[in-house]
Coordinates of C-alpha atoms and ligand atoms in Angstrom, one line a residue:
M1 CA 119.2 120.2 92.9
F2 CA 120.8 123.0 94.8
C3 CA 122.3 122.9 98.2
L4 CA 122.9 126.5 99.2
E5 CA 124.5 125.0 103.0
L6 CA 127.6 123.4 103.9
W7 CA 127.7 120.5 105.7
R8 CA 129.7 119.1 108.3
L9 CA 132.2 115.8 107.1
D10 CA 130.2 113.3 109.2
K11 CA 127.5 113.9 108.8
F12 CA 128.2 114.2 104.7
I13 CA 129.4 110.5 105.2
A14 CA 126.5 109.0 108.0
F15 CA 124.2 110.7 104.9
S16 CA 126.2 108.7 102.0
G17 CA 125.6 105.5 104.4
A18 CA 129.1 104.2 104.3
A19 CA 129.7 104.7 107.7
S20 CA 128.1 106.4 111.2
R21 CA 129.4 109.2 112.2
R22 CA 131.3 107.6 115.2
E23 CA 133.1 105.3 112.9
V24 CA 133.9 108.2 111.1
R25 CA 135.5 109.8 113.7
L26 CA 138.1 106.9 113.9
L27 CA 138.2 106.6 110.1
I28 CA 139.4 110.2 110.7
K29 CA 142.3 109.6 113.1
A30 CA 143.0 106.0 111.3
G31 CA 143.9 108.5 108.0
R32 CA 141.4 107.3 106.3
I33 CA 139.5 110.0 104.5
Q34 CA 141.0 112.3 102.1
V35 CA 138.9 115.3 101.3
D36 CA 139.7 117.5 98.2
G37 CA 143.0 115.8 97.9
R38 CA 143.7 116.2 101.7
A39 CA 143.5 114.2 105.0
A40 CA 140.4 115.0 106.6
G41 CA 140.5 117.7 108.9
G42 CA 137.6 116.4 111.6
P43 CA 134.6 115.2 112.1
E44 CA 133.4 118.9 111.7
Q45 CA 135.0 120.2 108.8
K46 CA 132.8 121.7 106.8
I47 CA 132.2 120.4 103.2
D48 CA 130.4 121.5 100.3
P49 CA 128.1 117.9 99.5
Q50 CA 127.8 118.8 96.0
T51 CA 131.0 119.8 94.9
A52 CA 134.0 118.1 97.5
S53 CA 135.7 114.6 97.0
V54 CA 135.3 112.6 99.9
Y55 CA 137.1 109.6 99.6
L56 CA 137.4 106.5 102.2
D57 CA 140.1 104.2 101.9
G58 CA 140.3 105.5 98.2
Q59 CA 136.8 105.0 96.9
R60 CA 135.1 107.9 96.0
I61 CA 132.0 108.5 98.7
S62 CA 129.3 110.4 96.4
F63 CA 126.3 112.6 97.9
S64 CA 123.0 111.6 97.3
A65 CA 120.0 113.5 98.0
H66 CA 118.2 110.7 98.7
V67 CA 118.6 106.8 98.5
Y68 CA 116.7 104.6 96.7
L69 CA 117.1 100.6 97.5
M70 CA 115.9 97.7 95.7
M71 CA 115.1 93.8 97.9
N72 CA 114.6 90.6 97.9
K73 CA 111.2 90.7 100.5
P74 CA 111.8 87.3 102.2
A75 CA 109.0 85.4 103.8
G76 CA 108.5 85.9 107.2
V77 CA 109.2 89.8 107.4
L78 CA 106.9 92.5 107.5
S79 CA 107.3 95.4 105.2
S80 CA 106.4 98.0 107.1
T81 CA 109.1 100.7 109.5
E82 CA 108.5 98.5 112.6
D83 CA 106.9 96.6 114.6
A84 CA 106.5 95.4 118.1
R85 CA 106.3 91.5 117.5
D86 CA 108.0 90.2 114.0
R87 CA 110.7 91.7 112.1
T88 CA 110.9 94.2 109.7
V89 CA 112.3 95.0 106.2
L90 CA 114.1 97.7 108.2
D91 CA 115.7 95.3 110.3
L92 CA 117.8 93.9 107.2
L93 CA 119.4 96.9 106.6
P94 CA 122.8 98.6 108.5
E95 CA 122.2 100.9 111.1
T96 CA 123.6 103.8 108.9
L97 CA 121.1 103.0 106.5
R98 CA 117.9 103.0 108.8
K99 CA 119.2 106.0 110.4
R100 CA 118.1 107.6 106.8
G101 CA 114.4 107.1 107.6
L102 CA 113.8 104.8 104.9
F103 CA 110.4 103.2 104.1
P104 CA 109.2 100.7 101.5
A105 CA 107.8 102.3 98.4
G106 CA 104.9 99.7 98.0
R107 CA 103.7 96.5 100.0
L108 CA 104.1 93.2 100.3
D109 CA 102.2 90.9 102.8
K110 CA 104.3 88.9 105.7
D111 CA 104.1 85.6 103.4
S112 CA 105.0 87.3 99.8
E113 CA 108.1 87.6 98.8
G114 CA 110.0 89.3 96.1
L115 CA 111.1 92.7 94.7
L116 CA 110.3 95.8 96.9
L117 CA 111.6 99.3 97.0
L118 CA 113.0 101.2 99.9
T119 CA 113.3 104.9 99.6
D120 CA 113.4 108.3 102.0
D121 CA 112.3 109.8 98.6
G122 CA 108.3 111.1 99.2
D123 CA 107.8 111.9 95.8
Y124 CA 109.1 108.7 93.7
C125 CA 107.3 107.1 96.7
H126 CA 104.0 108.3 95.6
H127 CA 104.4 107.7 92.0
V128 CA 105.6 104.0 91.9
I129 CA 102.4 103.5 94.4
S130 CA 99.7 106.0 93.1
P131 CA 97.4 104.2 90.6
R132 CA 97.2 107.3 88.9
K133 CA 101.0 106.9 87.4
N134 CA 99.5 103.4 85.9
V135 CA 102.3 101.6 87.0
F136 CA 102.1 97.8 86.8
K137 CA 103.4 95.5 89.6
C138 CA 104.0 91.9 88.4
Y139 CA 103.8 88.6 90.4
E140 CA 104.2 84.9 90.2
I141 CA 101.8 83.2 92.1
E142 CA 101.1 79.8 92.7
T143 CA 97.0 79.0 93.3
M144 CA 95.2 75.7 94.2
G145 CA 93.0 75.1 91.0
C146 CA 94.1 76.5 87.1
P147 CA 92.6 79.6 86.0
T148 CA 90.9 79.0 83.0
P149 CA 90.3 81.7 80.0
E150 CA 87.6 83.4 81.5
D151 CA 89.0 84.1 84.6
C152 CA 91.7 86.1 82.9
A153 CA 89.4 87.4 81.1
A154 CA 87.6 88.9 84.2
V155 CA 91.1 89.9 85.6
A156 CA 91.4 92.4 81.9
A157 CA 87.7 93.6 82.5
G158 CA 88.8 94.9 86.0
M159 CA 87.3 92.9 88.7
T160 CA 84.4 93.3 91.6
L161 CA 86.1 91.5 95.2
E162 CA 84.3 90.1 97.6
D163 CA 83.3 93.8 99.5
G164 CA 82.5 95.5 96.2
T165 CA 85.9 96.9 95.6
A166 CA 85.9 97.7 91.5
C167 CA 89.7 96.8 90.5
R168 CA 91.4 98.3 87.3
P169 CA 92.0 95.8 84.1
G170 CA 95.2 93.2 84.9
R171 CA 96.2 90.6 83.1
L172 CA 96.6 87.1 83.9
E173 CA 98.9 84.8 82.1
I174 CA 99.1 80.7 82.9
L175 CA 102.7 79.6 82.9
E176 CA 102.1 76.1 84.5
A177 CA 98.6 74.5 83.9
G178 CA 97.9 71.8 86.9
Q179 CA 95.7 71.4 89.9
T180 CA 98.5 73.6 91.2
A181 CA 99.1 76.6 89.0
R182 CA 101.9 78.7 87.7
C183 CA 100.6 81.9 86.8
R184 CA 101.4 85.7 86.2
I185 CA 99.6 88.8 87.5
R186 CA 100.3 92.2 86.3
I187 CA 97.7 95.0 88.3
S188 CA 98.3 98.7 88.8
E189 CA 97.0 99.1 92.1
G190 CA 97.9 97.4 95.7
K191 CA 94.5 97.7 97.3
F192 CA 94.7 95.3 100.4
H193 CA 95.8 91.7 99.9
Q194 CA 94.7 92.6 95.8
V195 CA 96.1 89.6 94.6
K196 CA 94.9 87.0 97.4
R197 CA 91.0 88.4 97.0
M198 CA 90.9 88.4 93.2
L199 CA 92.1 84.9 92.9
A200 CA 90.0 84.3 96.0
V201 CA 86.8 86.0 93.9
L202 CA 87.9 83.3 90.9
G203 CA 87.8 80.7 93.6
K204 CA 91.5 79.7 92.8
P205 CA 93.2 80.6 96.5
V206 CA 96.7 81.8 96.1
L207 CA 99.5 79.7 97.7
S208 CA 102.3 82.0 97.3
L209 CA 103.3 85.2 95.7
R210 CA 106.6 86.5 94.6
R211 CA 106.7 90.2 93.3
T212 CA 108.9 90.2 90.1
E213 CA 108.5 93.5 88.5
I214 CA 107.5 97.1 89.5
G215 CA 107.3 99.8 86.1
A216 CA 109.9 98.4 84.1
L217 CA 112.4 97.2 86.8
H218 CA 113.4 93.7 86.8
L219 CA 114.2 92.0 91.0
D220 CA 118.0 91.6 90.3
E221 CA 118.0 87.1 90.8
N222 CA 121.6 87.8 92.4
L223 CA 119.8 89.1 95.0
K224 CA 118.9 86.3 97.6
P225 CA 115.9 86.6 99.8
G226 CA 117.4 89.3 102.5
A227 CA 119.4 90.7 100.6
Y228 CA 119.1 94.2 99.4
R229 CA 121.5 96.4 97.3
E230 CA 121.6 100.5 96.0
M231 CA 119.8 101.2 92.9
T232 CA 121.4 103.0 90.1
A233 CA 119.6 106.2 88.8
E234 CA 118.8 104.1 85.9
E235 CA 117.1 101.6 87.5
A236 CA 115.0 103.6 90.1
Q237 CA 113.8 105.3 86.6
L238 CA 112.5 101.9 85.4
A239 CA 110.5 101.5 88.3
L240 CA 108.4 104.9 87.6
Q241 CA 107.4 103.4 84.2
T242 CA 104.7 101.8 83.5
G243 CA 105.9 98.5 82.4
V244 CA 103.1 96.9 79.9
S245 CA 102.7 98.9 76.5
S246 CA 98.9 97.7 76.1
L247 CA 96.9 95.1 78.4
Ligands
URA1 N1 98.9 91.3 96.3 C1 98.4 90.6 97.8 O1 97.7 89.8 97.8 N2 99.7 89.9 98.4 C2 100.5 90.8 98.3 O2 101.6 90.5 99.1 C3 100.7 91.8 96.6 C4 100.0 92.5 96.3

């Protein structure tokens, strides 16, 4: 990426998510920020965001044009950017990150849990969610009633939803059979309530749903529900891969 402009130091630090602009002023006054080996001059100091070495308390603040977060979405929170009534996943982030204009790369229903990506990179989001890119999403679900081999074959063949919408082929596997069964389903699209509607057509309603994978990226199981962390560049790339070798 080329950046021809110099940036204000406070903008650079706020953009990195390390502190808000207001906090930067205080941090500079306290002598906690160094630029190119010297105490920072002031919030308005101009720096080249790609080459300057900026440290906060001895920790390098790196320039990233975009932010890529992985969240373990809890149930009860909307995966939208704002809502008049309900809490959204953005409410789970600190102000410095909320200000970056992040949005979810693919949604989960309010009662669904698990892997949710948040970014401010529109092209990245498009790649993750576009069915044409063939990025498979994997969900662990609990169903009322146990899917049959015929149900698995129907998912593999490409199902038709109750309103006539055609789905691309997916893969349904039974993990634990029983009156309520634990299953895994992989699909490469994100139509509205798609998994629930597919299982409803099969007569095995979904009781709970948790997304565990996007492409070749797995949810970090150390993230408690509601927790998030920045992804490494390698992790962000894994979510662009298809994630299945064959169906
Ligand atoms: N399919 C659904 O039905 N719900 C989700 O949250 C995700 C996929």
